[in-house]
Amino acid sequence: MLEVELLRAGYGPVEVVCGVSLRVGTGETVALVGSNGAGKSTLLRAVAGLVPLIGGTISFEGQRLDGLPPHRRLEMGLGYVPEGHPVFPFMTVQENLELGAMAPRARAHRRRNLDRVMELFPVLGRRRRALAGTLSGGEQRMLAIARGLVGEPRLLLLDEPSFGLAPLVLARIYRCLAEVGPSGVGLLLAEQHVARALSLARRGYVLSQGRVVLEGGSEELLGHPQVRRAYLGL
Amino acid sequence: MGERERGVGAHPAARRGPPPWTAMTGRRAGALASKALGAAGLALGAALAVLPLVSPSPYLSHLFATFWLWAAMSQAWNLVGGYAGQFSLGHAAFFGAGAYAAALAWTNGLGAAAGTALAGLAGAVLALPVGWLCFRLRGAYFVLSTLAAAEVVRLCALNLRGITGGAVGILLPPLSGGQRAACALGLALFGLATLTSALVRGARLGYRLRALREDEDAAEAAGVPALKSKLWALSLSGGLCGLAGALFCAQTSYIDPGSVFSLADVSIPAALGALLGGWGALWGPPAGAGGVVLVAEAMRVLLGRAHGLAYGLLLVLTVLLVPQGFCGLLAARRRAAGGEAGAGRP
Ligand SMILES: Nc1ncnc2c1ncn2[C@@H]1O[C@H](COP(=O)(O)OP(=O)(O)OP(=O)(O)O)[C@@H](O)[C@H]1O
Ligand SMILES: [Mg+2]
């Protein structure tokens, strides 16, 4: 579904992602792990169309994405949830969700999509009339993921859904993500929380200084001495 | 990209929960009171709308025609300055373009309706190149670029003497039906502007504009086409301003570049009405425009022509004291008194 070939991207003259190739199959959950500054976010931003490419190609469902603006990629079914709390704090929870649900490709099923994410994250349903800025950090993260999902993506790029969350909240979000996979939505999950990400994904890529240094099945990666030493502290 | 430190602790609504004394009864009474207030406001508005149409006083009709015109302009400005948060001081460009389009159409024998339609079209179309250039900039640079754009259009009107008559301006036969007709047309225009604003607010465009207002980068990441959305808003706004320009032209029977492209007499009052009333509610901009017209009228009576000074003071006071406008103030109050909903922005 997503094919990235020798992608190079960065900010100005600084190349942060230096020739990364990866692929995500239809409905597949794939982890992209690496330490701080490895270039995970930059890679996702480049795929979403927010950072210009220096070189390489990205294709989605057989179509080249070169130069397409972010909203066109969204229309093709490539969703993106940035890191942090990328919600609009002075809009209500409902309004934040509507913004995603009104995407052209998902518009016809707006009601159903909204109901579905409120079922997935009941707290959003309960607080739909609250301003998004009044939600807790974890709830805001849920809202951001939910806003990505109501746009009916075929593949969702998720940047660090676990960052800064208490273990309980984190576990809840991951339980929800585990429900998303089987519904046919692909996930590309950038994470520092290596064990978590690899327990959800079947395959993974390890990124270091802008390059893929390891790739393989999740079990294989979790058992790999380099991963155990560098990321799991074992 | 660094972690965005936003929301949670920083949000005033998070700190200010419902006060302990708002039991259910208090909340219900509050809702009832606000409903009664809304109904009273509506009745008052309807009475005010009809009164000048039947009153024999031409002064009253003139005052109301002026009010509806500025209420419509503020409502139109709000699409861009309020919903999208793009603080334009160049709306005189669209107003003036509309006024000139109408005046030229009418002096060349086109009918009233055709001239009016041309005026709306002129404003809407002019908004596209202006927006295409100005929306590349943000913040203060955007404001300055809109000022410059209006100035460029004014200079064009001043120097294309063959078409516009230059500084001499264009004289038109007076509007048949007089001030009362102007008042009725103004009311219709205000209705159209309010309808547009209401439709945009509930539509995808409205959500996109508000997202852009809050955080342009985050909005783009969420799939909002920034430039396209802002151009739509500016074009709708410019079209309405063009119609307002036509009405102004009909009402005053005379236009020149200095009056219809004026910063102090057009761009600032349009923005000021929306800022004073607030962008969060549909009644905000017209309420603010009412204040602006009254102040201008009072200054005219008291000091001759010093309303530029009054506008300046009012602008500074508004931004300092009620940055979210009066409707935002009320919404924040209501939020504090119970319900969580409300669209004010601190
Ligand atoms: N807007 C920017 N301008 C310039 N350099 C940037 C920018 N954003 C990130 N960088 C740099 O790019 C490099 C990779 O950053 P990136 O955010 O992609 O890493 P990451 O793998 O997501 O890290 P983390 O796990 O901390 O989120 C870092 O060295 C960072 O300083
Ligand atoms: Mg990152």
Coordinates of C-alpha atoms and ligand atoms in Angstrom, one line a residue:
Chain A
M1 CA 0.0 0.0 0.0
L2 CA 2.7 2.4 1.0
E3 CA 6.1 2.2 -0.6
V4 CA 9.0 4.4 0.3
E5 CA 12.2 4.2 -1.8
L6 CA 15.5 5.7 -0.7
L7 CA 13.7 8.6 0.8
R8 CA 15.9 11.6 1.7
A9 CA 14.4 14.6 3.6
G10 CA 15.4 17.2 6.0
Y11 CA 15.2 20.9 7.0
G12 CA 17.1 23.3 4.8
P13 CA 20.6 22.0 4.1
V14 CA 20.4 19.5 7.0
E15 CA 19.5 16.0 5.8
V16 CA 17.7 14.2 8.6
V17 CA 16.4 11.1 6.7
C18 CA 19.2 9.7 4.5
G19 CA 17.9 7.1 2.1
V20 CA 15.2 5.1 3.9
S21 CA 13.2 2.4 2.1
L22 CA 10.2 0.8 3.7
R23 CA 6.8 -0.6 2.8
V24 CA 3.5 -1.2 4.5
G25 CA 1.0 -3.7 3.1
T26 CA -2.7 -3.2 3.1
G27 CA -4.2 -3.3 6.6
E28 CA -0.8 -4.1 8.1
T29 CA 0.5 -2.6 11.3
V30 CA 4.2 -1.7 11.1
A31 CA 6.4 -0.2 13.7
L32 CA 9.1 2.4 13.1
V33 CA 11.3 2.6 16.2
G34 CA 14.4 4.4 17.1
S35 CA 15.8 6.8 19.7
N36 CA 15.4 10.5 20.0
G37 CA 16.4 12.4 16.9
A38 CA 16.6 9.3 14.7
G39 CA 14.4 11.0 12.2
K40 CA 11.1 9.1 12.8
S41 CA 9.0 12.2 12.9
T42 CA 10.7 13.7 9.9
L43 CA 10.1 10.6 7.9
L44 CA 6.4 10.6 8.8
R45 CA 6.1 14.3 8.0
A46 CA 7.7 13.7 4.6
V47 CA 5.3 10.9 3.8
A48 CA 2.4 13.2 4.9
G49 CA 3.7 15.9 2.7
L50 CA 4.7 18.4 5.3
V51 CA 8.5 18.3 4.7
P52 CA 9.8 18.5 1.1
L53 CA 11.8 15.6 -0.2
I54 CA 15.5 15.9 -1.1
G55 CA 15.4 12.6 -3.0
G56 CA 13.7 9.3 -3.3
T57 CA 10.1 8.4 -4.0
I58 CA 6.9 7.7 -2.1
S59 CA 4.0 5.9 -3.6
F60 CA 0.7 5.1 -2.1
E61 CA -1.7 2.5 -3.6
G62 CA 0.5 2.5 -6.7
Q63 CA 0.4 6.3 -7.2
R64 CA 3.4 8.6 -6.8
L65 CA 2.9 11.3 -4.2
D66 CA 5.6 13.7 -5.3
G67 CA 4.6 17.2 -4.6
L68 CA 1.0 16.5 -3.6
P69 CA -0.1 18.8 -0.8
P70 CA -1.1 17.2 2.6
H71 CA -4.8 17.5 2.0
R72 CA -4.6 15.7 -1.3
R73 CA -2.8 12.8 0.4
L74 CA -5.5 12.7 3.0
E75 CA -8.1 12.5 0.3
M76 CA -6.3 9.5 -1.1
G77 CA -6.6 7.8 2.3
L78 CA -3.3 8.6 3.9
G79 CA -4.0 9.9 7.3
Y80 CA -1.5 11.5 9.7
V81 CA -1.6 12.1 13.5
P82 CA 1.4 14.4 14.5
E83 CA 3.2 13.9 17.8
G84 CA 2.3 16.0 20.9
H85 CA -1.3 17.1 21.3
P86 CA -2.3 18.2 17.9
V87 CA -5.8 19.2 18.7
F88 CA -7.5 22.6 18.4
P89 CA -7.9 23.7 22.0
F90 CA -10.6 26.3 21.5
M91 CA -12.8 24.1 19.4
T92 CA -15.0 21.6 21.2
V93 CA -14.2 17.8 21.0
Q94 CA -17.1 17.4 18.6
E95 CA -15.9 20.2 16.4
N96 CA -12.4 18.7 16.3
L97 CA -13.9 15.4 15.2
E98 CA -16.1 17.1 12.7
L99 CA -13.1 18.6 11.1
G100 CA -11.8 15.2 10.3
A101 CA -15.2 13.6 9.5
M102 CA -15.9 16.2 6.9
A103 CA -13.0 15.1 4.7
P104 CA -14.4 14.5 1.2
R105 CA -13.7 10.8 1.2
A106 CA -15.4 10.2 4.5
R107 CA -18.2 12.7 4.3
A108 CA -20.9 10.3 3.3
H109 CA -20.4 8.1 6.4
R110 CA -19.9 11.0 8.8
R111 CA -22.4 9.9 11.4
R112 CA -21.3 6.3 11.4
N113 CA -17.6 7.3 11.7
L114 CA -18.3 9.7 14.6
D115 CA -20.3 7.1 16.4
R116 CA -17.6 4.5 15.9
V117 CA -14.8 6.5 17.4
M118 CA -17.0 7.6 20.3
E119 CA -17.5 3.9 20.9
L120 CA -13.8 3.3 20.7
F121 CA -13.0 6.2 23.0
P122 CA -16.1 6.6 25.2
V123 CA -14.6 9.6 27.1
L124 CA -14.8 11.6 23.9
G125 CA -18.5 11.0 23.7
R126 CA -19.0 12.0 27.2
R127 CA -17.0 15.2 26.8
R128 CA -18.0 16.1 23.2
R129 CA -19.2 19.6 24.2
A130 CA -16.1 20.5 26.2
L131 CA -13.3 22.6 24.6
A132 CA -10.5 20.3 23.5
G133 CA -8.0 22.3 25.5
T134 CA -9.7 21.3 28.7
L135 CA -9.1 17.6 28.1
S136 CA -6.2 15.8 29.8
G137 CA -3.1 15.0 27.9
G138 CA -4.1 11.4 27.3
E139 CA -7.6 12.4 26.2
Q140 CA -6.2 14.9 23.8
R141 CA -4.1 12.2 22.3
M142 CA -7.2 10.0 22.0
L143 CA -9.0 12.9 20.3
A144 CA -6.1 13.4 17.8
I145 CA -6.2 9.7 16.9
A146 CA -10.0 9.7 16.7
R147 CA -9.8 12.7 14.4
G148 CA -7.4 10.8 12.2
L149 CA -9.7 7.7 12.1
V150 CA -13.0 9.5 11.3
G151 CA -11.4 10.6 8.0
E152 CA -11.6 6.9 6.9
P153 CA -7.9 6.5 6.2
R154 CA -6.6 3.4 4.5
L155 CA -3.3 4.0 6.2
L156 CA -2.8 6.1 9.3
L157 CA 0.7 7.5 10.2
L158 CA 0.9 7.7 13.9
D159 CA 3.7 9.7 15.6
E160 CA 4.4 8.5 19.1
P161 CA 1.0 7.8 20.5
S162 CA 2.6 6.8 23.8
F163 CA 4.8 9.8 24.4
G164 CA 4.4 11.2 27.9
L165 CA 1.5 9.1 28.9
A166 CA 0.9 7.2 32.2
P167 CA 1.1 3.4 31.7
L168 CA -2.6 2.9 32.2
V169 CA -3.6 5.4 29.6
L170 CA -1.0 4.1 27.3
A171 CA -2.3 0.6 27.6
R172 CA -5.8 1.9 26.8
I173 CA -4.7 3.7 23.7
Y174 CA -2.8 0.6 22.5
R175 CA -5.9 -1.6 23.1
C176 CA -7.8 0.8 20.9
L177 CA -5.1 0.7 18.2
A178 CA -5.3 -3.1 18.3
E179 CA -8.9 -2.9 17.4
V180 CA -8.2 -0.5 14.5
G181 CA -5.8 -2.9 12.7
P182 CA -8.3 -5.7 12.0
S183 CA -10.8 -3.2 10.5
G184 CA -8.5 -3.0 7.5
V185 CA -6.8 0.3 8.4
G186 CA -3.0 0.1 8.0
L187 CA -0.9 1.7 10.7
L188 CA 2.6 3.0 10.5
L189 CA 3.6 3.6 14.1
A190 CA 6.6 5.7 15.0
E191 CA 7.6 4.9 18.6
Q192 CA 10.4 5.2 21.1
H193 CA 8.5 2.8 23.3
V194 CA 10.0 -0.2 21.4
A195 CA 8.5 -3.1 23.3
R196 CA 5.0 -1.6 23.0
A197 CA 5.2 -0.9 19.4
L198 CA 6.6 -4.2 18.5
S199 CA 4.0 -6.1 20.5
L200 CA 1.3 -4.4 18.4
A201 CA 3.0 -4.6 15.0
R202 CA 3.9 -7.8 13.1
R203 CA 6.9 -6.1 11.5
G204 CA 9.2 -3.3 12.3
Y205 CA 12.0 -1.0 11.1
V206 CA 14.7 0.3 13.4
L207 CA 15.9 3.8 12.5
S208 CA 19.1 5.3 13.6
Q209 CA 20.6 8.6 12.5
G210 CA 18.2 8.7 9.5
R211 CA 19.0 5.2 8.2
V212 CA 17.2 1.8 8.6
V213 CA 19.7 -0.3 10.6
L214 CA 17.5 -3.3 11.2
E215 CA 14.2 -4.6 9.9
G216 CA 12.2 -7.8 10.3
G217 CA 9.4 -9.5 12.2
S218 CA 8.6 -8.2 15.6
E219 CA 9.7 -11.3 17.5
E220 CA 12.9 -11.4 15.6
L221 CA 13.6 -7.7 16.4
L222 CA 12.6 -8.1 20.1
G223 CA 15.1 -10.9 20.3
H224 CA 17.9 -9.2 18.4
P225 CA 20.8 -8.5 20.7
Q226 CA 21.3 -5.0 19.3
V227 CA 17.7 -4.0 20.0
R228 CA 17.7 -5.6 23.4
R229 CA 20.8 -3.7 24.4
A230 CA 20.1 -0.3 22.8
Y231 CA 16.3 0.1 23.3
L232 CA 15.1 -2.4 25.9
G233 CA 18.0 -1.9 28.4
L234 CA 18.5 -5.7 28.7
Chain B
M1 CA 9.6 18.9 15.9
G2 CA 9.3 19.7 19.6
E3 CA 6.5 18.7 21.9
R4 CA 3.7 21.3 21.6
E5 CA 3.0 22.8 25.0
R6 CA -0.5 23.7 24.5
G7 CA -3.9 23.3 26.1
V8 CA -4.3 21.5 29.4
G9 CA -2.8 23.7 32.1
A10 CA -2.7 26.7 29.9
H11 CA -6.4 26.9 29.2
P12 CA -8.5 29.3 31.3
A13 CA -11.6 27.2 30.9
A14 CA -9.7 24.3 32.5
R15 CA -8.9 26.3 35.6
R16 CA -12.3 27.8 35.9
G17 CA -14.7 25.0 36.4
P18 CA -18.4 25.6 37.2
P19 CA -18.6 27.4 40.5
P20 CA -19.9 25.4 43.4
W21 CA -23.2 27.4 43.7
T22 CA -24.5 26.4 40.3
A23 CA -26.9 23.7 41.2
M24 CA -29.2 22.3 38.6
T25 CA -31.9 24.8 39.4
G26 CA -29.5 27.7 39.0
R27 CA -28.4 26.3 35.6
R28 CA -32.0 25.9 34.4
A29 CA -33.0 29.4 35.5
G30 CA -29.9 30.7 33.7
A31 CA -30.9 28.9 30.5
L32 CA -34.4 30.2 30.8
A33 CA -33.2 33.7 31.4
S34 CA -30.8 33.5 28.4
K35 CA -33.7 32.2 26.3
A36 CA -35.9 35.1 27.4
L37 CA -33.0 37.5 26.7
G38 CA -32.6 36.0 23.2
A39 CA -36.3 36.4 22.4
A40 CA -36.3 39.9 23.7
G41 CA -33.3 40.7 21.6
L42 CA -34.9 39.2 18.5
A43 CA -38.1 41.2 19.1
L44 CA -36.1 44.4 19.6
G45 CA -34.1 43.7 16.4
A46 CA -37.3 43.1 14.4
A47 CA -38.8 46.3 15.7
L48 CA -35.6 48.2 14.9
A49 CA -35.6 46.7 11.4
V50 CA -39.1 47.7 10.6
L51 CA -39.3 51.1 12.4
P52 CA -37.1 53.1 10.0
L53 CA -38.9 51.6 7.0
V54 CA -42.2 53.1 8.2
S55 CA -40.9 56.1 10.0
P56 CA -41.3 59.5 8.2
S57 CA -38.0 60.7 9.5
P58 CA -35.3 60.7 6.7
Y59 CA -32.6 61.1 9.4
L60 CA -33.7 57.8 11.1
S61 CA -33.8 56.0 7.7
H62 CA -30.4 57.4 6.8
L63 CA -29.0 56.3 10.2
F64 CA -30.3 52.8 9.8
A65 CA -29.2 52.5 6.2
T66 CA -25.8 53.3 7.4
F67 CA -26.1 50.9 10.2
W68 CA -27.2 48.0 8.0
L69 CA -24.4 48.7 5.6
W70 CA -21.7 48.5 8.3
A71 CA -23.4 45.6 10.0
A72 CA -23.1 43.8 6.6
M73 CA -19.5 44.9 6.2
S74 CA -18.6 43.7 9.6
Q75 CA -20.4 40.4 9.1
A76 CA -18.4 40.0 5.8
W77 CA -15.1 41.0 7.4
N78 CA -15.8 38.4 10.1
L79 CA -15.6 35.6 7.6
V80 CA -11.9 36.3 7.1
G81 CA -10.9 38.3 10.2
G82 CA -13.0 36.4 12.7
Y83 CA -13.5 32.8 11.6
A84 CA -10.1 32.5 9.8
G85 CA -8.3 34.9 12.1
Q86 CA -6.8 36.8 9.2
F87 CA -6.7 40.4 10.3
S88 CA -7.3 42.3 7.1
L89 CA -7.2 46.1 6.9
G90 CA -7.7 46.1 3.2
H91 CA -11.4 45.4 2.8
A92 CA -11.8 48.8 1.3
A93 CA -10.4 47.4 -1.9
F94 CA -13.4 45.1 -2.4
F95 CA -15.9 47.8 -1.2
G96 CA -14.4 50.3 -3.5
A97 CA -14.2 47.9 -6.4
G98 CA -17.8 47.1 -5.9
A99 CA -18.7 50.8 -5.7
Y100 CA -16.9 51.6 -8.9
A101 CA -18.2 48.5 -10.8
A102 CA -21.8 49.5 -9.9
A103 CA -21.3 53.2 -10.7
L104 CA -19.7 52.5 -14.1
A105 CA -22.4 49.9 -14.9
W106 CA -25.2 52.4 -13.9
T107 CA -23.7 55.3 -15.7
N108 CA -23.3 53.2 -18.8
G109 CA -27.0 52.3 -18.9
L110 CA -27.0 48.9 -17.2
G111 CA -30.0 48.1 -14.9
A112 CA -30.0 48.2 -11.1
A113 CA -29.8 44.5 -10.8
A114 CA -27.0 44.0 -13.3
G115 CA -24.9 46.7 -11.8
T116 CA -25.4 45.2 -8.3
A117 CA -24.4 41.8 -9.6
L118 CA -21.3 43.2 -11.2
A119 CA -20.4 44.9 -8.0
G120 CA -20.5 41.6 -6.1
L121 CA -18.6 39.9 -8.8
A122 CA -15.9 42.6 -8.8
G123 CA -15.4 42.2 -5.0
A124 CA -15.3 38.4 -5.2
V125 CA -12.9 38.3 -8.1
L126 CA -10.6 41.0 -6.8
A127 CA -10.3 39.0 -3.6
L128 CA -8.5 36.1 -5.4
P129 CA -5.3 37.9 -6.5
V130 CA -5.2 40.0 -3.4
G131 CA -5.6 36.8 -1.2
W132 CA -3.2 34.9 -3.4
L133 CA -0.5 37.5 -2.6
C134 CA -1.3 38.4 1.0
F135 CA -2.0 34.9 2.4
R136 CA 1.7 34.1 1.8
L137 CA 2.4 36.3 4.8
R138 CA 1.4 35.9 8.4
G139 CA 0.7 38.1 11.4
A140 CA 1.7 41.8 11.1
Y141 CA 3.1 41.2 7.6
F142 CA -0.2 40.0 6.5
V143 CA -2.0 43.1 7.9
L144 CA 0.5 45.4 6.2
S145 CA 0.2 43.5 2.9
T146 CA -3.6 44.0 2.9
L147 CA -3.2 47.7 3.6
A148 CA -0.8 47.9 0.7
A149 CA -3.2 46.0 -1.6
A150 CA -6.0 48.4 -0.9
E151 CA -3.7 51.3 -1.5
V152 CA -2.6 49.8 -4.9
V153 CA -6.3 49.4 -5.9
R154 CA -7.0 53.0 -4.8
L155 CA -4.1 54.3 -6.9
C156 CA -5.3 52.4 -9.9
A157 CA -8.8 54.0 -9.5
L158 CA -7.2 57.4 -9.1
N159 CA -4.9 57.1 -12.2
L160 CA -7.1 55.3 -14.7
R161 CA -8.8 58.6 -15.4
G162 CA -10.2 57.4 -18.7
I163 CA -12.4 54.8 -17.0
T164 CA -12.9 56.0 -13.4
G165 CA -12.7 59.8 -13.9
G166 CA -9.8 59.9 -11.5
A167 CA -9.9 62.1 -8.4
V168 CA -13.1 63.8 -9.7
G169 CA -15.1 60.7 -9.0
I170 CA -18.4 59.7 -10.4
L171 CA -21.7 61.4 -9.8
L172 CA -24.9 59.4 -10.1
P173 CA -28.6 60.2 -10.1
P174 CA -30.1 59.9 -6.6
L175 CA -31.6 56.6 -5.6
S176 CA -35.3 56.5 -6.3
G177 CA -37.1 55.9 -3.0
G178 CA -34.6 57.9 -1.1
Q179 CA -33.2 56.9 2.3
R180 CA -36.0 54.6 3.0
A181 CA -35.1 52.5 -0.1
A182 CA -31.5 52.5 1.0
C183 CA -32.6 51.3 4.4
A184 CA -34.6 48.4 2.9
L185 CA -31.7 47.4 0.6
G186 CA -29.3 47.6 3.5
L187 CA -31.4 45.3 5.5
A188 CA -31.5 42.9 2.7
L189 CA -27.8 43.0 2.3
F190 CA -27.3 42.5 6.0
G191 CA -29.6 39.5 5.8
L192 CA -27.5 38.0 3.0
A193 CA -24.3 38.6 4.8
T194 CA -25.7 37.0 8.0
L195 CA -27.0 34.0 6.0
T196 CA -23.6 33.5 4.4
S197 CA -21.9 33.7 7.7
A198 CA -24.3 31.2 9.3
L199 CA -23.9 28.8 6.4
V200 CA -20.1 29.0 6.4
R201 CA -20.0 28.6 10.2
G202 CA -21.8 25.2 10.0
A203 CA -20.1 24.0 6.8
R204 CA -16.8 22.3 6.3
L205 CA -15.3 25.6 5.3
G206 CA -16.2 27.1 8.7
Y207 CA -14.5 24.3 10.6
R208 CA -11.4 24.6 8.4
L209 CA -11.2 28.3 8.9
R210 CA -11.4 28.0 12.7
A211 CA -8.7 25.3 12.7
L212 CA -6.5 27.7 10.6
R213 CA -7.2 30.5 13.1
E214 CA -6.0 28.4 16.0
D215 CA -2.9 26.8 14.5
E216 CA -2.1 27.0 10.8
D217 CA 0.6 24.3 10.9
A218 CA -1.6 21.9 12.9
A219 CA -4.5 22.5 10.5
E220 CA -2.4 21.7 7.5
A221 CA -1.2 18.5 9.2
A222 CA -4.8 17.7 9.8
G223 CA -5.5 18.0 6.1
V224 CA -6.9 21.5 5.8
P225 CA -6.0 23.1 2.5
A226 CA -4.9 26.4 4.0
L227 CA -4.6 28.7 0.9
K228 CA -7.7 27.4 -0.8
S229 CA -9.9 27.7 2.4
K230 CA -8.7 31.3 3.0
L231 CA -9.3 32.2 -0.6
W232 CA -12.8 31.0 -0.4
A233 CA -13.4 33.0 2.7
L234 CA -11.9 36.1 1.3
S235 CA -13.8 35.8 -2.0
L236 CA -17.1 35.4 -0.2
S237 CA -16.2 38.3 2.0
G238 CA -15.1 40.4 -0.9
G239 CA -18.3 39.7 -2.8
L240 CA -20.4 40.9 0.1
C241 CA -18.2 44.0 0.4
G242 CA -18.6 44.6 -3.3
L243 CA -22.4 44.6 -2.8
A244 CA -22.0 46.9 0.1
G245 CA -20.0 49.2 -2.1
A246 CA -22.8 49.2 -4.7
L247 CA -25.3 50.1 -1.9
F248 CA -23.0 52.9 -0.7
C249 CA -22.8 54.2 -4.2
A250 CA -26.6 54.2 -4.6
Q251 CA -27.1 55.8 -1.2
T252 CA -24.7 58.7 -1.5
S253 CA -25.0 59.2 -5.3
Y254 CA -21.3 60.1 -5.5
I255 CA -18.1 58.2 -5.1
D256 CA -14.4 59.1 -5.5
P257 CA -11.3 57.0 -4.8
G258 CA -10.6 58.9 -1.5
S259 CA -13.9 57.9 0.0
V260 CA -14.6 54.3 -1.1
F261 CA -11.0 53.0 -0.8
S262 CA -10.4 54.8 2.5
L263 CA -8.6 53.0 5.4
A264 CA -10.2 55.2 8.1
D265 CA -13.7 55.3 6.6
V266 CA -14.1 51.7 5.2
S267 CA -11.4 49.2 6.2
I268 CA -11.2 50.1 9.9
P269 CA -14.9 50.4 10.7
A270 CA -15.5 47.0 9.0
A271 CA -12.9 45.4 11.2
L272 CA -13.8 47.4 14.2
G273 CA -17.4 46.3 14.3
A274 CA -16.5 42.6 14.1
L275 CA -13.7 43.0 16.8
L276 CA -15.9 45.0 19.1
G277 CA -18.9 42.6 18.9
G278 CA -16.7 39.5 18.7
W279 CA -16.5 36.7 16.1
G280 CA -17.9 33.9 18.2
A281 CA -21.6 34.6 17.6
L282 CA -23.6 35.7 14.6
W283 CA -24.9 38.8 16.4
G284 CA -21.4 39.9 17.4
P285 CA -20.4 41.8 14.3
P286 CA -23.7 43.6 13.8
A287 CA -23.8 44.6 17.5
G288 CA -20.3 45.9 17.2
A289 CA -21.2 47.8 14.0
G290 CA -24.1 49.4 15.9
G291 CA -21.5 50.7 18.4
V292 CA -19.2 51.9 15.6
V293 CA -22.0 53.8 13.8
L294 CA -23.2 55.4 17.0
V295 CA -19.8 56.5 18.0
A296 CA -19.2 57.9 14.5
E297 CA -22.5 59.8 14.6
A298 CA -21.8 61.1 18.1
M299 CA -18.4 62.3 17.1
R300 CA -19.8 64.0 14.0
V301 CA -22.3 65.9 16.1
L302 CA -19.9 66.8 18.9
L303 CA -16.7 67.4 17.0
G304 CA -17.4 67.7 13.4
R305 CA -15.3 65.1 11.6
A306 CA -13.1 63.5 14.2
H307 CA -14.4 59.9 14.0
G308 CA -11.0 58.7 12.8
L309 CA -9.7 59.5 16.2
A310 CA -12.6 57.9 17.9
Y311 CA -12.1 54.7 15.8
G312 CA -8.5 54.6 16.8
L313 CA -9.3 54.9 20.5
L314 CA -12.1 52.4 20.2
L315 CA -9.8 49.9 18.4
V316 CA -7.1 50.2 21.1
L317 CA -9.6 49.9 23.9
T318 CA -11.3 46.9 22.3
V319 CA -8.1 45.0 21.8
L320 CA -6.9 45.8 25.3
L321 CA -10.2 45.3 27.3
V322 CA -12.3 42.8 25.3
P323 CA -10.0 41.0 23.0
Q324 CA -12.7 38.4 22.3
G325 CA -15.4 41.0 21.7
F326 CA -18.6 41.3 23.7
C327 CA -20.1 38.1 22.6
G328 CA -17.0 36.3 23.6
L329 CA -17.2 38.0 27.0
L330 CA -20.8 36.8 27.4
A331 CA -19.9 33.2 26.3
A332 CA -17.1 33.1 28.8
R333 CA -19.5 34.2 31.5
R334 CA -22.1 31.6 30.5
R335 CA -19.4 28.9 30.5
A336 CA -18.3 30.0 33.9
A337 CA -21.9 29.8 35.1
G338 CA -22.5 26.2 34.1
G339 CA -22.6 24.7 30.6
E340 CA -19.3 23.9 28.9
A341 CA -20.3 24.8 25.4
G342 CA -19.7 28.3 24.0
A343 CA -17.5 29.6 21.3
G344 CA -15.6 32.4 23.0
R345 CA -11.9 32.6 22.6
P346 CA -9.8 34.1 25.4
Ligands
LIG1 N1 11.8 22.0 12.2 C1 13.0 21.5 12.2 N2 14.0 22.3 11.8 C2 15.3 21.9 11.8 N3 15.7 20.7 12.3 C3 14.8 19.8 12.8 C4 13.4 20.2 12.8 N4 12.7 19.2 13.3 C5 13.6 18.3 13.7 N5 14.8 18.6 13.3 C6 16.0 17.8 13.6 O1 15.9 16.6 12.9 C7 16.4 15.5 13.6 C8 15.4 14.4 13.7 O2 14.3 14.8 14.3 P1 12.9 14.0 14.4 O3 11.9 14.8 15.1 O4 12.6 13.5 13.0 O5 13.4 12.8 15.3 P2 12.5 11.7 16.0 O6 13.1 10.4 15.6 O7 11.1 11.9 15.8 O8 12.9 12.0 17.5 P3 11.9 11.9 18.8 O9 11.9 10.5 19.2 O10 12.6 12.7 19.8 O11 10.6 12.4 18.4 C9 16.8 16.1 14.9 O12 18.2 16.2 15.0 C10 16.2 17.4 15.0 O13 17.0 18.4 15.7
MG2 MG 9.4 12.4 16.9

